[in-house]
């Protein structure tokens, strides 16, 4: 089976690659057999868009109820004395129109991560109300906390505390670095990182043929350029910092202290 996802241009390119027997970052390949389980993947940073969820909020009471509950927990954490953000409500940032200060704030890490957690949690409650019962949950970056909460590992209070701390600590780091999505396998990328471990890292393996590299701008750009020169698809991600790279090391101790103060439970649904 094959699934093509993305913009119309992405889908056309992916289908052409499928017909030619090539990999493409917008193409997901797999085989099914035996018992089929539903997996839900919670997204990470870079997927945020102004106005996301606005129509769902107006149309589905369960989505609105869940989103309001999360926002009520997060707002005091995002605008309190430790926060370095403007005094908006998270819902104002989520539903802001293009060109407004609130819409611009959505792309600041301090707001982006809480926004994605709130949206992911509300979407989970919505699909559950439709009868969807996932067999496994996955999370991409900040989506890992969303998955942990959905699985019952973290209470809503603890999940919100962790999300707010993560966002605040990362936002406080000096901006810089870069992240690139690259049409390449893990084995193709790793040799290019030898000796550069303090500058650039393999940040994510999205599929067998699509990875993300992150780190110092020059180093990450060189890796992306290597594959672009081979005609591979590459894309710089719209993020303020080089996440999942050595540039995050400075906040690890503070983040660990927050995580150690939380209560963890056995997951009710497997989390990958």
Tab-separated table of C-alpha atoms in Angstrom:
chain	number	residue	atom	x	y	z
A	1	UNK	CA	0.000	0.000	0.000
A	2	UNK	CA	1.094	3.571	-0.616
A	3	UNK	CA	-0.167	6.844	0.817
A	4	UNK	CA	0.832	10.224	-0.598
A	5	UNK	CA	0.425	13.244	1.672
A	6	UNK	CA	1.167	16.946	1.405
A	7	UNK	CA	0.348	19.783	-0.939
A	8	UNK	CA	-1.019	19.041	-4.431
A	9	UNK	CA	2.505	19.486	-5.778
A	10	UNK	CA	3.871	17.092	-3.131
A	11	UNK	CA	1.271	14.466	-4.026
A	12	UNK	CA	1.965	14.727	-7.764
A	13	UNK	CA	5.700	14.381	-7.154
A	14	UNK	CA	5.149	11.438	-4.793
A	15	UNK	CA	2.926	9.602	-7.268
A	16	UNK	CA	5.500	10.115	-10.012
A	17	UNK	CA	8.164	8.698	-7.694
A	18	UNK	CA	5.938	5.719	-6.899
A	19	UNK	CA	5.435	4.995	-10.579
A	20	UNK	CA	9.196	5.154	-11.106
A	21	UNK	CA	9.998	3.007	-8.071
A	22	UNK	CA	11.684	5.833	-6.154
A	23	UNK	CA	11.336	7.040	-2.551
A	24	UNK	CA	9.840	10.427	-1.792
A	25	UNK	CA	9.386	12.266	1.546
A	26	UNK	CA	5.653	12.664	0.804
A	27	UNK	CA	5.225	8.944	0.117
A	28	UNK	CA	4.534	6.347	2.813
A	29	UNK	CA	4.859	2.698	1.807
A	30	UNK	CA	3.844	-0.375	3.758
A	31	UNK	CA	2.214	-3.772	3.757
A	32	UNK	CA	-0.828	-4.883	5.720
A	33	UNK	CA	-1.657	-8.322	6.948
A	34	UNK	CA	-3.367	-9.974	9.875
A	35	UNK	CA	-5.021	-7.800	12.487
A	36	UNK	CA	-4.872	-4.117	11.630
A	37	UNK	CA	-4.521	-1.638	14.500
A	38	UNK	CA	-5.015	2.102	14.305
A	39	UNK	CA	-2.016	4.268	15.155
A	40	UNK	CA	-2.272	7.960	15.966
A	41	UNK	CA	0.716	10.255	15.508
A	42	UNK	CA	0.882	13.603	17.306
A	43	UNK	CA	2.722	16.259	15.358
A	44	UNK	CA	5.767	18.297	16.255
A	45	UNK	CA	6.953	21.841	15.711
A	46	UNK	CA	6.848	23.232	12.192
A	47	UNK	CA	3.273	22.081	11.524
A	48	UNK	CA	1.601	25.084	13.181
A	49	UNK	CA	-0.615	27.353	11.077
A	50	UNK	CA	-2.576	30.455	12.167
A	51	UNK	CA	-6.238	29.646	12.652
A	52	UNK	CA	-5.723	25.899	13.010
A	53	UNK	CA	-8.656	24.353	14.845
A	54	UNK	CA	-10.898	27.411	14.588
A	55	UNK	CA	-13.539	25.690	12.456
A	56	UNK	CA	-13.352	22.503	14.522
A	57	UNK	CA	-13.899	24.565	17.664
A	58	UNK	CA	-17.039	26.110	16.176
A	59	UNK	CA	-18.365	22.828	14.769
A	60	UNK	CA	-17.638	20.157	17.401
A	61	UNK	CA	-18.532	20.703	21.080
A	62	UNK	CA	-16.229	17.872	22.220
A	63	UNK	CA	-13.240	19.499	20.535
A	64	UNK	CA	-14.141	22.892	22.025
A	65	UNK	CA	-14.604	21.448	25.512
A	66	UNK	CA	-11.263	19.636	25.430
A	67	UNK	CA	-9.401	22.630	24.028
A	68	UNK	CA	-10.879	24.961	26.645
A	69	UNK	CA	-9.802	22.576	29.403
A	70	UNK	CA	-6.204	22.491	28.187
A	71	UNK	CA	-6.057	26.248	27.600
A	72	UNK	CA	-7.340	26.888	31.129
A	73	UNK	CA	-4.425	24.832	32.490
A	74	UNK	CA	-1.769	26.318	30.206
A	75	UNK	CA	-2.638	30.015	30.211
A	76	UNK	CA	-1.417	30.696	33.787
A	77	UNK	CA	1.820	28.826	33.026
A	78	UNK	CA	2.457	30.763	29.819
A	79	UNK	CA	1.825	34.258	31.154
A	80	UNK	CA	3.042	33.848	34.728
A	81	UNK	CA	6.120	35.469	36.290
A	82	UNK	CA	8.515	32.846	34.883
A	83	UNK	CA	7.146	33.116	31.355
A	84	UNK	CA	8.797	35.252	28.690
A	85	UNK	CA	5.733	35.687	26.495
A	86	UNK	CA	3.221	38.421	25.750
A	87	UNK	CA	0.016	38.348	27.827
A	88	UNK	CA	-2.171	36.587	25.283
A	89	UNK	CA	-4.484	33.672	25.811
A	90	UNK	CA	-3.285	30.551	24.040
A	91	UNK	CA	-6.645	30.376	22.261
A	92	UNK	CA	-6.121	33.904	20.907
A	93	UNK	CA	-2.775	32.801	19.501
A	94	UNK	CA	-4.248	29.640	17.985
A	95	UNK	CA	-7.192	31.328	16.303
A	96	UNK	CA	-5.540	34.622	15.308
A	97	UNK	CA	-5.905	35.962	11.800
A	98	UNK	CA	-2.926	36.321	9.482
A	99	UNK	CA	-0.867	39.445	9.995
A	100	UNK	CA	-1.734	39.958	13.652
A	101	UNK	CA	0.770	39.977	16.535
A	102	UNK	CA	-0.938	36.887	17.955
A	103	UNK	CA	-0.481	35.021	14.668
A	104	UNK	CA	3.206	35.941	14.669
A	105	UNK	CA	3.489	34.677	18.242
A	106	UNK	CA	2.327	31.237	17.104
A	107	UNK	CA	5.729	30.748	15.457
A	108	UNK	CA	7.615	31.533	18.676
A	109	UNK	CA	8.671	28.373	20.461
A	110	UNK	CA	7.188	29.565	23.745
A	111	UNK	CA	3.749	29.520	22.121
A	112	UNK	CA	4.176	26.920	19.372
A	113	UNK	CA	4.738	23.938	21.624
A	114	UNK	CA	1.789	24.620	23.973
A	115	UNK	CA	-0.409	25.295	20.927
A	116	UNK	CA	0.448	21.949	19.348
A	117	UNK	CA	-0.112	20.125	22.627
A	118	UNK	CA	-3.519	21.766	23.064
A	119	UNK	CA	-4.568	21.007	19.494
A	120	UNK	CA	-3.336	17.426	19.617
A	121	UNK	CA	-5.109	16.747	22.892
A	122	UNK	CA	-8.372	18.257	21.644
A	123	UNK	CA	-8.159	16.283	18.399
A	124	UNK	CA	-7.589	13.092	20.365
A	125	UNK	CA	-10.742	13.668	22.405
A	126	UNK	CA	-12.643	14.438	19.207
A	127	UNK	CA	-11.693	11.242	17.383
A	128	UNK	CA	-12.336	9.242	20.554
A	129	UNK	CA	-15.856	10.667	20.578
A	130	UNK	CA	-16.250	9.283	17.059
A	131	UNK	CA	-15.408	5.794	18.282
A	132	UNK	CA	-11.743	5.637	17.256
A	133	UNK	CA	-9.778	3.393	19.634
A	134	UNK	CA	-6.068	3.516	18.783
A	135	UNK	CA	-3.891	0.468	19.211
A	136	UNK	CA	-0.731	2.535	19.502
A	137	UNK	CA	0.222	6.184	19.968
A	138	UNK	CA	3.279	7.980	18.626
A	139	UNK	CA	4.615	11.478	19.100
A	140	UNK	CA	6.947	13.561	16.987
A	141	UNK	CA	9.059	15.852	19.205
A	142	UNK	CA	6.647	17.881	21.397
A	143	UNK	CA	3.994	15.422	20.205
A	144	UNK	CA	5.659	12.842	22.440
A	145	UNK	CA	4.252	14.620	25.491
A	146	UNK	CA	0.825	14.750	23.847
A	147	UNK	CA	1.015	11.008	23.220
A	148	UNK	CA	2.104	10.361	26.811
A	149	UNK	CA	-0.856	12.324	28.145
A	150	UNK	CA	-3.309	10.653	25.758
A	151	UNK	CA	-2.022	7.253	26.893
A	152	UNK	CA	-2.501	8.152	30.560
A	153	UNK	CA	1.204	8.322	31.398
A	154	UNK	CA	0.872	11.961	32.474
A	155	UNK	CA	-2.115	13.718	33.994
A	156	UNK	CA	-3.265	16.881	32.255
A	157	UNK	CA	-1.749	19.028	35.013
A	158	UNK	CA	1.635	17.311	34.788
A	159	UNK	CA	1.631	17.274	30.988
A	160	UNK	CA	0.874	21.000	30.881
A	161	UNK	CA	3.638	21.709	33.398
A	162	UNK	CA	6.130	19.759	31.286
A	163	UNK	CA	5.012	21.369	28.021
A	164	UNK	CA	5.199	24.880	29.458
A	165	UNK	CA	8.654	24.260	30.936
A	166	UNK	CA	9.957	22.755	27.707
A	167	UNK	CA	8.650	25.671	25.674
A	168	UNK	CA	9.963	28.281	28.110
A	169	UNK	CA	13.438	26.762	28.366
A	170	UNK	CA	13.854	26.324	24.626
A	171	UNK	CA	12.511	29.810	23.917
A	172	UNK	CA	15.116	31.262	26.286
A	173	UNK	CA	18.005	29.752	24.312
A	174	UNK	CA	19.759	31.996	21.782
A	175	UNK	CA	18.080	31.649	18.424
A	176	UNK	CA	20.079	30.192	15.595
A	177	UNK	CA	21.018	26.987	13.905
A	178	UNK	CA	18.901	25.230	11.337
A	179	UNK	CA	16.850	22.110	10.725
A	180	UNK	CA	16.482	20.470	7.316
A	181	UNK	CA	14.181	17.732	6.130
A	182	UNK	CA	16.215	15.608	3.733
A	183	UNK	CA	15.209	12.880	1.313
A	184	UNK	CA	17.809	10.359	2.423
A	185	UNK	CA	18.189	7.270	4.549
A	186	UNK	CA	19.748	7.207	8.000
A	187	UNK	CA	22.672	5.177	6.669
A	188	UNK	CA	23.318	7.767	3.967
A	189	UNK	CA	23.361	10.678	6.416
A	190	UNK	CA	25.350	9.275	9.342
A	191	UNK	CA	28.754	9.140	7.549
A	192	UNK	CA	28.427	12.855	6.790
A	193	UNK	CA	28.127	13.596	10.513
A	194	UNK	CA	31.355	11.839	11.537
A	195	UNK	CA	33.542	14.258	13.460
A	196	UNK	CA	30.807	16.889	13.546
A	197	UNK	CA	28.835	15.535	16.497
A	198	UNK	CA	29.182	18.836	18.373
A	199	UNK	CA	27.816	20.786	15.390
A	200	UNK	CA	25.067	18.772	13.737
A	201	UNK	CA	23.032	15.672	14.509
A	202	UNK	CA	20.421	13.355	13.093
A	203	UNK	CA	17.347	14.893	14.703
A	204	UNK	CA	14.611	12.573	13.429
A	205	UNK	CA	14.017	9.573	11.194
A	206	UNK	CA	10.577	10.244	9.737
A	207	UNK	CA	10.542	7.258	7.404
A	208	UNK	CA	13.096	4.906	5.822
A	209	UNK	CA	13.780	7.533	3.163
A	210	UNK	CA	13.245	10.810	5.004
A	211	UNK	CA	15.259	12.249	7.894
A	212	UNK	CA	15.838	15.573	9.630
A	213	UNK	CA	19.257	17.003	10.447
A	214	UNK	CA	19.728	19.824	12.952
A	215	UNK	CA	22.545	21.888	14.374
A	216	UNK	CA	24.768	24.821	13.509
A	217	UNK	CA	23.499	26.523	10.381
A	218	UNK	CA	26.571	25.982	8.205
A	219	UNK	CA	26.941	22.317	9.145
A	220	UNK	CA	23.255	21.477	8.664
A	221	UNK	CA	23.174	23.360	5.377
A	222	UNK	CA	26.184	21.430	4.063
A	223	UNK	CA	24.455	18.119	4.751
A	224	UNK	CA	21.292	19.290	3.002
A	225	UNK	CA	23.278	20.673	0.063
A	226	UNK	CA	25.039	17.333	-0.360
A	227	UNK	CA	21.735	15.616	-1.089
A	228	UNK	CA	20.215	18.532	-2.977
A	229	UNK	CA	23.155	18.209	-5.350
A	230	UNK	CA	21.992	14.655	-6.056
A	231	UNK	CA	18.515	15.856	-6.958
A	232	UNK	CA	17.030	14.849	-3.593
A	233	UNK	CA	14.261	16.876	-1.998
A	234	UNK	CA	15.390	19.050	0.924
A	235	UNK	CA	13.491	21.655	2.919
A	236	UNK	CA	14.505	24.009	5.688
A	237	UNK	CA	12.019	23.747	8.538
A	238	UNK	CA	10.292	26.837	9.882
A	239	UNK	CA	11.596	26.735	13.443
A	240	UNK	CA	13.337	29.280	15.643
A	241	UNK	CA	15.966	26.904	17.036
A	242	UNK	CA	17.820	23.760	16.007
A	243	UNK	CA	15.893	21.283	18.129
A	244	UNK	CA	17.190	17.775	18.882
A	245	UNK	CA	20.752	18.933	18.395
A	246	UNK	CA	23.724	19.846	20.613
A	247	UNK	CA	22.351	23.403	20.717
A	248	UNK	CA	19.736	22.172	23.227
A	249	UNK	CA	22.237	20.792	25.752
A	250	UNK	CA	22.209	23.935	27.898
A	251	UNK	CA	18.615	23.373	29.068
A	252	UNK	CA	18.813	19.651	29.807
A	253	UNK	CA	19.494	19.938	33.540
A	254	UNK	CA	16.657	22.401	34.164
A	255	UNK	CA	14.264	20.335	32.067
A	256	UNK	CA	15.278	17.167	33.901
A	257	UNK	CA	14.472	18.785	37.247
A	258	UNK	CA	10.941	19.558	36.072
A	259	UNK	CA	10.452	16.051	34.683
A	260	UNK	CA	11.677	14.448	37.913
A	261	UNK	CA	8.969	16.238	39.879
A	262	UNK	CA	6.100	14.695	37.912
A	263	UNK	CA	4.112	11.502	38.470
A	264	UNK	CA	4.192	8.824	35.786
A	265	UNK	CA	1.690	6.007	35.217
A	266	UNK	CA	1.607	2.851	33.146
A	267	UNK	CA	0.259	3.657	29.671
A	268	UNK	CA	-3.280	2.520	28.916
A	269	UNK	CA	-2.323	2.480	25.222
A	270	UNK	CA	1.149	1.495	23.966
A	271	UNK	CA	3.339	4.500	23.174
A	272	UNK	CA	6.155	4.219	20.641
